[in-house]
Every structure is written in C-alpha cells, then in structure tokens.
mmCIF file of C-alpha atoms in Angstrom:
data_model
loop_
_atom_site.group_PDB
_atom_site.id
_atom_site.type_symbol
_atom_site.label_atom_id
_atom_site.label_comp_id
_atom_site.label_asym_id
_atom_site.label_seq_id
_atom_site.Cartn_x
_atom_site.Cartn_y
_atom_site.Cartn_z
ATOM 1 C CA PRO A 1109 66.315 -40.010 25.025
ATOM 2 C CA THR A 1110 67.751 -40.939 21.432
ATOM 3 C CA GLN A 1111 65.597 -44.140 21.651
ATOM 4 C CA THR A 1112 62.032 -45.019 22.500
ATOM 5 C CA THR A 1113 61.594 -48.747 22.997
ATOM 6 C CA LEU A 1114 57.730 -50.144 21.994
ATOM 7 C CA THR A 1115 56.362 -53.523 22.579
ATOM 8 C CA PRO A 1116 53.361 -54.544 20.820
ATOM 9 C CA LYS A 1117 51.444 -54.951 24.086
ATOM 10 C CA LYS A 1118 52.329 -51.283 25.091
ATOM 11 C CA ALA A 1119 51.463 -50.467 21.561
ATOM 12 C CA VAL A 1120 47.796 -51.360 22.189
ATOM 13 C CA LEU A 1121 47.495 -49.455 25.416
ATOM 14 C CA ILE A 1122 49.068 -46.302 23.725
ATOM 15 C CA SER A 1123 46.544 -46.677 21.103
ATOM 16 C CA LYS A 1124 43.453 -46.451 23.140
ATOM 17 C CA GLY A 1125 40.812 -48.339 21.122
ATOM 18 C CA SER A 1126 42.240 -46.409 17.721
ATOM 19 C CA ARG A 1127 42.230 -48.983 15.140
ATOM 20 C CA THR A 1128 44.139 -46.296 12.729
ATOM 21 C CA LEU A 1129 47.007 -45.154 15.407
ATOM 22 C CA LEU A 1130 47.685 -48.969 16.471
ATOM 23 C CA GLN A 1131 48.067 -49.660 13.092
ATOM 24 C CA GLU A 1132 50.727 -47.321 12.416
ATOM 25 C CA LEU A 1133 52.390 -47.831 15.771
ATOM 26 C CA LEU A 1134 52.830 -51.812 14.903
ATOM 27 C CA THR A 1135 53.533 -51.337 10.858
ATOM 28 C CA THR A 1136 55.645 -48.589 11.145
ATOM 29 C CA ARG A 1137 58.647 -50.823 10.609
ATOM 30 C CA ALA A 1138 57.607 -52.088 7.044
ATOM 31 C CA ARG A 1139 56.848 -48.286 6.050
ATOM 32 C CA ASN A 1140 60.285 -46.923 7.524
ATOM 33 C CA SER A 1141 62.584 -50.444 7.414
ATOM 34 C CA ALA A 1142 65.335 -48.103 6.318
ATOM 35 C CA TYR A 1143 65.688 -47.209 9.975
ATOM 36 C CA LEU A 1144 63.776 -48.948 12.378
ATOM 37 C CA LYS A 1145 64.995 -52.363 14.121
ATOM 38 C CA GLU A 1146 63.071 -55.262 15.279
ATOM 39 C CA LYS A 1147 64.471 -56.899 18.566
ATOM 40 C CA LYS A 1148 63.214 -59.628 20.639
ATOM 41 C CA ASN A 1149 59.568 -58.619 19.829
ATOM 42 C CA GLU A 1150 60.065 -54.905 20.307
ATOM 43 C CA ILE A 1151 59.841 -52.035 18.062
ATOM 44 C CA VAL A 1152 62.708 -49.626 18.716
ATOM 45 C CA PHE A 1153 62.270 -45.779 16.811
ATOM 46 C CA ASP A 1154 65.915 -44.841 16.315
ATOM 47 C CA PHE A 1155 65.078 -40.968 16.122
ATOM 48 C CA LYS A 1156 68.635 -40.171 14.917
ATOM 49 C CA GLU A 1157 68.223 -42.342 11.832
ATOM 50 C CA ILE A 1158 64.715 -40.811 11.397
ATOM 51 C CA ARG A 1159 66.519 -37.382 11.047
ATOM 52 C CA PHE A 1160 68.929 -38.754 8.446
ATOM 53 C CA SER A 1161 66.402 -40.521 6.464
ATOM 54 C CA THR A 1162 64.258 -37.724 6.077
ATOM 55 C CA ILE A 1163 66.927 -35.057 5.059
ATOM 56 C CA PHE A 1164 68.353 -37.924 2.755
ATOM 57 C CA CYS A 1165 64.974 -38.366 1.110
ATOM 58 C CA GLN A 1166 64.942 -34.823 0.933
ATOM 59 C CA PHE A 1167 67.898 -34.365 -0.461
ATOM 60 C CA LEU A 1168 67.287 -36.992 -3.169
ATOM 61 C CA SER A 1169 63.967 -35.518 -4.194
ATOM 62 C CA SER A 1170 65.651 -32.001 -4.754
ATOM 63 C CA ILE A 1171 68.480 -33.790 -7.016
ATOM 64 C CA TRP A 1172 65.798 -35.241 -9.055
ATOM 65 C CA LEU A 1173 63.769 -32.423 -9.333
ATOM 66 C CA ILE A 1174 66.811 -30.291 -10.413
ATOM 67 C CA ILE A 1175 67.567 -32.850 -13.057
ATOM 68 C CA TYR A 1176 64.001 -33.249 -14.407
ATOM 69 C CA THR A 1177 63.766 -29.357 -14.536
ATOM 70 C CA TYR A 1178 67.066 -28.842 -16.526
ATOM 71 C CA LYS A 1179 66.362 -31.846 -18.778
ATOM 72 C CA TYR A 1180 62.257 -31.546 -19.524
ATOM 73 C CA CYS A 1181 61.443 -27.680 -18.216
ATOM 74 C CA GLU A 1182 63.558 -25.602 -20.475
ATOM 75 C CA PRO A 1183 62.292 -22.297 -19.346
ATOM 76 C CA PHE A 1184 63.023 -23.203 -15.807
ATOM 77 C CA ARG A 1185 66.535 -23.646 -16.525
ATOM 78 C CA LEU A 1186 69.064 -21.457 -14.953
ATOM 79 C CA ARG A 1187 72.542 -20.041 -16.539
ATOM 80 C CA LYS A 1188 75.261 -18.744 -14.897
ATOM 81 C CA ASN A 1189 74.828 -15.314 -15.547
ATOM 82 C CA GLU A 1190 71.263 -15.487 -14.110
ATOM 83 C CA PHE A 1191 72.210 -16.219 -10.567
ATOM 84 C CA THR A 1192 72.162 -12.901 -9.371
ATOM 85 C CA PHE A 1193 70.178 -11.187 -6.571
ATOM 86 C CA SER A 1194 67.875 -8.378 -6.716
ATOM 87 C CA LEU A 1195 67.530 -6.424 -3.234
ATOM 88 C CA ASP A 1196 63.980 -5.078 -4.507
ATOM 89 C CA ILE A 1197 62.640 -8.117 -5.419
ATOM 90 C CA GLY A 1198 64.017 -9.997 -2.249
ATOM 91 C CA LYS A 1199 62.398 -7.442 -0.221
ATOM 92 C CA LEU A 1200 59.195 -8.213 -2.153
ATOM 93 C CA ILE A 1201 59.468 -11.736 -1.584
ATOM 94 C CA LEU A 1202 60.572 -11.588 2.265
ATOM 95 C CA SER A 1203 57.500 -9.200 2.475
ATOM 96 C CA TYR A 1204 54.857 -11.838 1.034
ATOM 97 C CA ALA A 1205 56.504 -14.485 2.950
ATOM 98 C CA TRP A 1206 56.684 -13.440 6.339
ATOM 99 C CA ALA A 1207 53.162 -12.616 6.336
ATOM 100 C CA ALA A 1208 52.321 -16.166 4.927
ATOM 101 C CA ALA A 1209 54.536 -17.447 7.661
ATOM 102 C CA MET A 1210 52.812 -15.605 10.762
ATOM 103 C CA GLN A 1211 49.272 -16.588 9.463
ATOM 104 C CA GLN A 1212 50.137 -20.032 9.019
ATOM 105 C CA ALA A 1213 51.799 -19.910 12.932
ATOM 106 C CA VAL A 1214 48.412 -17.982 14.067
ATOM 107 C CA VAL A 1215 46.424 -20.952 12.695
ATOM 108 C CA CYS A 1216 48.801 -23.479 14.304
ATOM 109 C CA ILE A 1217 48.914 -22.057 18.051
ATOM 110 C CA GLY A 1218 45.483 -21.860 17.961
ATOM 111 C CA ARG A 1219 44.970 -25.879 17.358
ATOM 112 C CA PHE A 1220 47.516 -26.273 19.917
ATOM 113 C CA LEU A 1221 45.323 -23.935 22.388
ATOM 114 C CA VAL A 1222 41.959 -25.911 21.561
ATOM 115 C CA GLN A 1223 44.147 -29.327 21.916
ATOM 116 C CA GLY A 1224 45.351 -28.079 25.196
ATOM 117 C CA MET A 1225 41.764 -27.183 26.490
ATOM 118 C CA LEU A 1226 40.476 -30.933 25.608
ATOM 119 C CA THR A 1227 43.251 -32.557 27.427
ATOM 120 C CA THR A 1228 41.400 -31.919 30.621
ATOM 121 C CA LEU A 1229 38.098 -33.731 29.309
ATOM 122 C CA GLY A 1230 39.713 -37.200 28.865
ATOM 123 C CA THR A 1231 41.698 -39.376 26.588
ATOM 124 C CA ASN A 1232 38.421 -40.447 24.586
ATOM 125 C CA VAL A 1233 37.249 -36.942 23.960
ATOM 126 C CA VAL A 1234 40.905 -35.961 22.751
ATOM 127 C CA THR A 1235 41.102 -39.069 20.329
ATOM 128 C CA GLY A 1236 37.530 -38.512 18.891
ATOM 129 C CA TYR A 1237 38.432 -34.944 18.368
ATOM 130 C CA ASN A 1238 41.646 -36.027 16.557
ATOM 131 C CA MET A 1239 39.633 -38.449 14.837
ATOM 132 C CA GLY A 1240 37.168 -35.571 13.600
ATOM 133 C CA PHE A 1241 39.652 -33.396 12.826
ATOM 134 C CA ARG A 1242 41.394 -36.133 10.308
ATOM 135 C CA ILE A 1243 38.105 -36.068 8.334
ATOM 136 C CA GLU A 1244 38.292 -32.502 8.672
ATOM 137 C CA LEU A 1245 41.569 -31.832 7.262
ATOM 138 C CA PHE A 1246 40.731 -33.949 4.183
ATOM 139 C CA ILE A 1247 37.231 -31.800 3.580
ATOM 140 C CA GLN A 1248 39.454 -28.553 4.072
ATOM 141 C CA CYS A 1249 41.970 -29.919 1.088
ATOM 142 C CA ILE A 1250 39.342 -29.247 -1.307
ATOM 143 C CA SER A 1251 38.058 -25.834 -0.260
ATOM 144 C CA GLN A 1252 42.033 -24.898 -0.208
ATOM 145 C CA GLY A 1253 42.556 -26.492 -3.533
ATOM 146 C CA VAL A 1254 39.436 -24.207 -4.826
ATOM 147 C CA SER A 1255 40.889 -20.938 -2.962
ATOM 148 C CA GLY A 1256 44.550 -21.882 -4.391
ATOM 149 C CA ALA A 1257 43.169 -22.441 -7.728
ATOM 150 C CA MET A 1258 41.720 -19.060 -7.645
ATOM 151 C CA ILE A 1259 44.737 -17.502 -6.331
ATOM 152 C CA VAL A 1260 46.822 -18.370 -9.356
ATOM 153 C CA SER A 1261 43.687 -16.951 -11.899
ATOM 154 C CA ILE A 1262 43.034 -13.554 -9.709
ATOM 155 C CA ALA A 1263 46.931 -12.670 -10.082
ATOM 156 C CA GLN A 1264 47.329 -13.796 -13.395
ATOM 157 C CA ASN A 1265 44.531 -11.932 -15.027
ATOM 158 C CA LEU A 1266 45.077 -8.913 -12.604
ATOM 159 C CA GLY A 1267 48.581 -8.938 -14.304
ATOM 160 C CA ASN A 1268 46.861 -8.774 -17.758
ATOM 161 C CA LYS A 1269 44.505 -6.192 -16.732
ATOM 162 C CA ASN A 1270 41.558 -8.158 -17.541
ATOM 163 C CA CYS A 1271 39.195 -7.770 -14.158
ATOM 164 C CA ASP A 1272 35.946 -9.005 -15.644
ATOM 165 C CA ARG A 1273 37.733 -12.666 -15.552
ATOM 166 C CA VAL A 1274 38.775 -11.733 -11.690
ATOM 167 C CA ARG A 1275 34.922 -11.215 -10.845
ATOM 168 C CA LYS A 1276 34.250 -14.257 -13.084
ATOM 169 C CA PHE A 1277 36.922 -16.915 -11.190
ATOM 170 C CA PHE A 1278 35.879 -14.838 -7.743
ATOM 171 C CA ARG A 1279 32.028 -15.742 -8.101
ATOM 172 C CA THR A 1280 32.761 -19.230 -10.050
ATOM 173 C CA ALA A 1281 34.791 -20.213 -6.885
ATOM 174 C CA PHE A 1282 32.281 -18.716 -4.101
ATOM 175 C CA LYS A 1283 29.291 -20.617 -5.691
ATOM 176 C CA PHE A 1284 31.759 -23.913 -5.850
ATOM 177 C CA GLN A 1285 32.269 -23.182 -2.036
ATOM 178 C CA VAL A 1286 28.264 -22.937 -0.933
ATOM 179 C CA ILE A 1287 27.859 -26.396 -3.064
ATOM 180 C CA LEU A 1288 30.546 -27.875 -1.198
ATOM 181 C CA GLU A 1289 29.377 -26.839 2.044
ATOM 182 C CA VAL A 1290 26.140 -28.072 1.641
ATOM 183 C CA VAL A 1291 27.380 -31.489 0.587
ATOM 184 C CA THR A 1292 30.142 -31.823 3.573
ATOM 185 C CA ALA A 1293 27.239 -30.545 5.955
ATOM 186 C CA VAL A 1294 24.567 -33.541 4.730
ATOM 187 C CA ALA A 1295 27.281 -36.032 4.572
ATOM 188 C CA LEU A 1296 28.969 -35.338 8.255
ATOM 189 C CA LEU A 1297 25.049 -34.769 9.933
ATOM 190 C CA THR A 1298 23.931 -38.075 8.583
ATOM 191 C CA SER A 1299 27.113 -40.256 8.495
ATOM 192 C CA ALA A 1300 29.393 -38.651 11.115
ATOM 193 C CA PRO A 1301 29.837 -41.853 13.286
ATOM 194 C CA LYS A 1302 30.616 -44.177 10.649
ATOM 195 C CA LEU A 1303 33.147 -41.833 9.150
ATOM 196 C CA VAL A 1304 34.820 -41.775 12.662
ATOM 197 C CA GLY A 1305 34.308 -45.381 13.162
ATOM 198 C CA LEU A 1306 36.959 -45.865 9.871
ATOM 199 C CA PHE A 1307 39.319 -44.719 12.530
ATOM 200 C CA SER A 1308 38.148 -46.236 15.612
ATOM 201 C CA ASN A 1309 36.078 -48.552 17.438
ATOM 202 C CA ASN A 1310 35.881 -47.177 20.735
ATOM 203 C CA VAL A 1311 32.067 -46.350 21.244
ATOM 204 C CA GLN A 1312 33.040 -43.042 23.442
ATOM 205 C CA VAL A 1313 35.832 -42.347 20.825
ATOM 206 C CA ILE A 1314 32.850 -42.415 18.163
ATOM 207 C CA GLU A 1315 30.853 -40.215 20.292
ATOM 208 C CA ALA A 1316 33.055 -37.739 21.092
ATOM 209 C CA GLY A 1317 34.132 -37.679 16.823
ATOM 210 C CA ALA A 1318 30.576 -37.588 15.629
ATOM 211 C CA THR A 1319 29.813 -34.817 17.835
ATOM 212 C CA TYR A 1320 32.843 -32.816 16.967
ATOM 213 C CA SER A 1321 31.824 -33.535 13.141
ATOM 214 C CA ARG A 1322 28.047 -32.784 13.354
ATOM 215 C CA THR A 1323 29.079 -29.484 15.163
ATOM 216 C CA MET A 1324 31.641 -28.341 12.669
ATOM 217 C CA ALA A 1325 29.419 -29.383 9.883
ATOM 218 C CA LEU A 1326 27.435 -26.210 10.513
ATOM 219 C CA ILE A 1327 29.939 -23.980 10.758
ATOM 220 C CA TYR A 1328 32.331 -24.988 7.386
ATOM 221 C CA PHE A 1329 30.420 -22.430 5.639
ATOM 222 C CA PHE A 1330 32.082 -19.584 7.263
ATOM 223 C CA SER A 1331 35.430 -21.519 7.237
ATOM 224 C CA TYR A 1332 34.856 -22.118 3.317
ATOM 225 C CA MET A 1333 33.895 -17.950 2.875
ATOM 226 C CA GLY A 1334 37.143 -17.317 4.710
ATOM 227 C CA GLU A 1335 39.186 -18.845 2.605
ATOM 228 C CA ILE A 1336 37.553 -17.829 -0.465
ATOM 229 C CA ILE A 1337 37.856 -14.104 0.920
ATOM 230 C CA GLN A 1338 41.550 -14.801 1.862
ATOM 231 C CA GLY A 1339 42.307 -16.456 -1.832
ATOM 232 C CA PHE A 1340 40.936 -13.527 -3.168
ATOM 233 C CA PHE A 1341 43.143 -10.899 -1.035
ATOM 234 C CA ARG A 1342 46.468 -13.534 -1.583
ATOM 235 C CA GLY A 1343 45.196 -12.800 -5.422
ATOM 236 C CA ILE A 1344 45.883 -9.238 -5.576
ATOM 237 C CA GLY A 1345 48.622 -9.195 -3.088
ATOM 238 C CA ARG A 1346 47.235 -8.328 0.184
ATOM 239 C CA LEU A 1347 48.949 -10.676 2.529
ATOM 240 C CA ARG A 1348 48.996 -8.906 5.598
ATOM 241 C CA LEU A 1349 45.314 -8.595 5.372
ATOM 242 C CA THR A 1350 44.611 -12.322 5.402
ATOM 243 C CA MET A 1351 47.523 -12.696 8.285
ATOM 244 C CA ILE A 1352 45.504 -10.038 10.284
ATOM 245 C CA ALA A 1353 42.097 -11.743 9.349
ATOM 246 C CA SER A 1354 43.704 -15.308 10.614
#
C-alpha cells in the first residue's frame, strides 16, 4: 500500500509504552508538515510524498553546497578542463569503496540477525534492546569520531613520511579510547535504568534495556579497540583487512 492510516489510539498501542516512539508517531506532522495530511483526527502517512520530499531536500542541499563551494572554497572549484576521468584513480577509489561498503553491510547484517533472534523474547525485550541500542549509538559516535580523526592524521603523515607522528597519533587515540571506556562503563553500570528511562516508562522495557547496557558496558573496551585498530589500517590504506575483521 502507498498509504498507512494511523489514529492516535493506534499510535498508543504501537508505541508499547515507549515515550519517544509515541511522541515520534504523534508529532511527525509537525516535523514533516510538507508531506503529511491530517484528516478526521487521523494522521495519514503518504509514502510517495515522503520519497519526493527526501529527494527534493537532498537536491536542494546539493545545489546549495555546490554554490557555497564555488563561492567560498577556491581550492575545490572545478574548471571545465578538469572534468576528466582517470582509469587508474577510478580503480583505486573503487577498490577502497567496495571494501568499505562490504564492511558496513556485514555490520548491518549482524544487527539484523540479533534483532531477529530477539523477536522470540517478546515485545518488551525488543523495545528494551532498541532503547539500549540508541544509547550505544550515541556512545559509539564519540569512539568513531576519534577513529575518524586518527585516520586523517595517519594518512596525512604517512604521505609526508612522518612515521613518528603516526605513532604519536595512534598512542594518543588509544589512551583516549581507554579513558572513554572507563567513563562509559561507570556511567552505564551505575545509571543504566535512568538512561533507558529517558525513552520509556515501562518497567519491563527499562529492565531489559538496562540489562543490555550494563552487559555491553563490560564489552565496549573491545569495540573501542576495534575502532582504533580498524582506523589505523584504514589510515594506511588496508581497507580489505578491516572488512575481513568485521
């Protein structure tokens, strides 16, 4: 179907005690008023309009970025004589791109498998897992940011053949990740129910989410170290190795 009708009553049932999900369901029109319609106390999601809105917004964003680049970023301006294609460089970019894409695909497939296994445990467990996973995504953003910064630093210094700075960046990033893991573990072990409670007031959901977060608090060390090691190999151009490791 191209449309799904959702009444406020159905929204409450679908939310399953999740404050955030219920808020998202009932306030989507305010955030996406360009493509949602209100009719007889019902919220109608028109997926055709959603697709058009998404593509249109991306189009406007691309145009704005191109204009901004040509106006303020002179080193990135492309001239007509620069619109050429190098087969060797194209193959190099593709060799990096497919490895990175496969790595992300493997990670996403793993998450789908975990989600599928949890469905047999009941709605509250699945919802609690999702709440804990939201917290995890926020925490991982910091770790991935450190890894991303290290990739750029390593690649630039390797290009300048400055191996001492490469070692320095790696050691600094490693220490930062260890400190981050300690802070994260302490925060989750002591405050997991409160953090999960930000998303839901259902006792069973909070219990499931807190159990997940507290368990993962002891395992994030390996995740953070994995980010650092993969970031190092990405920085030196060994993306296939990071794909195999994932």
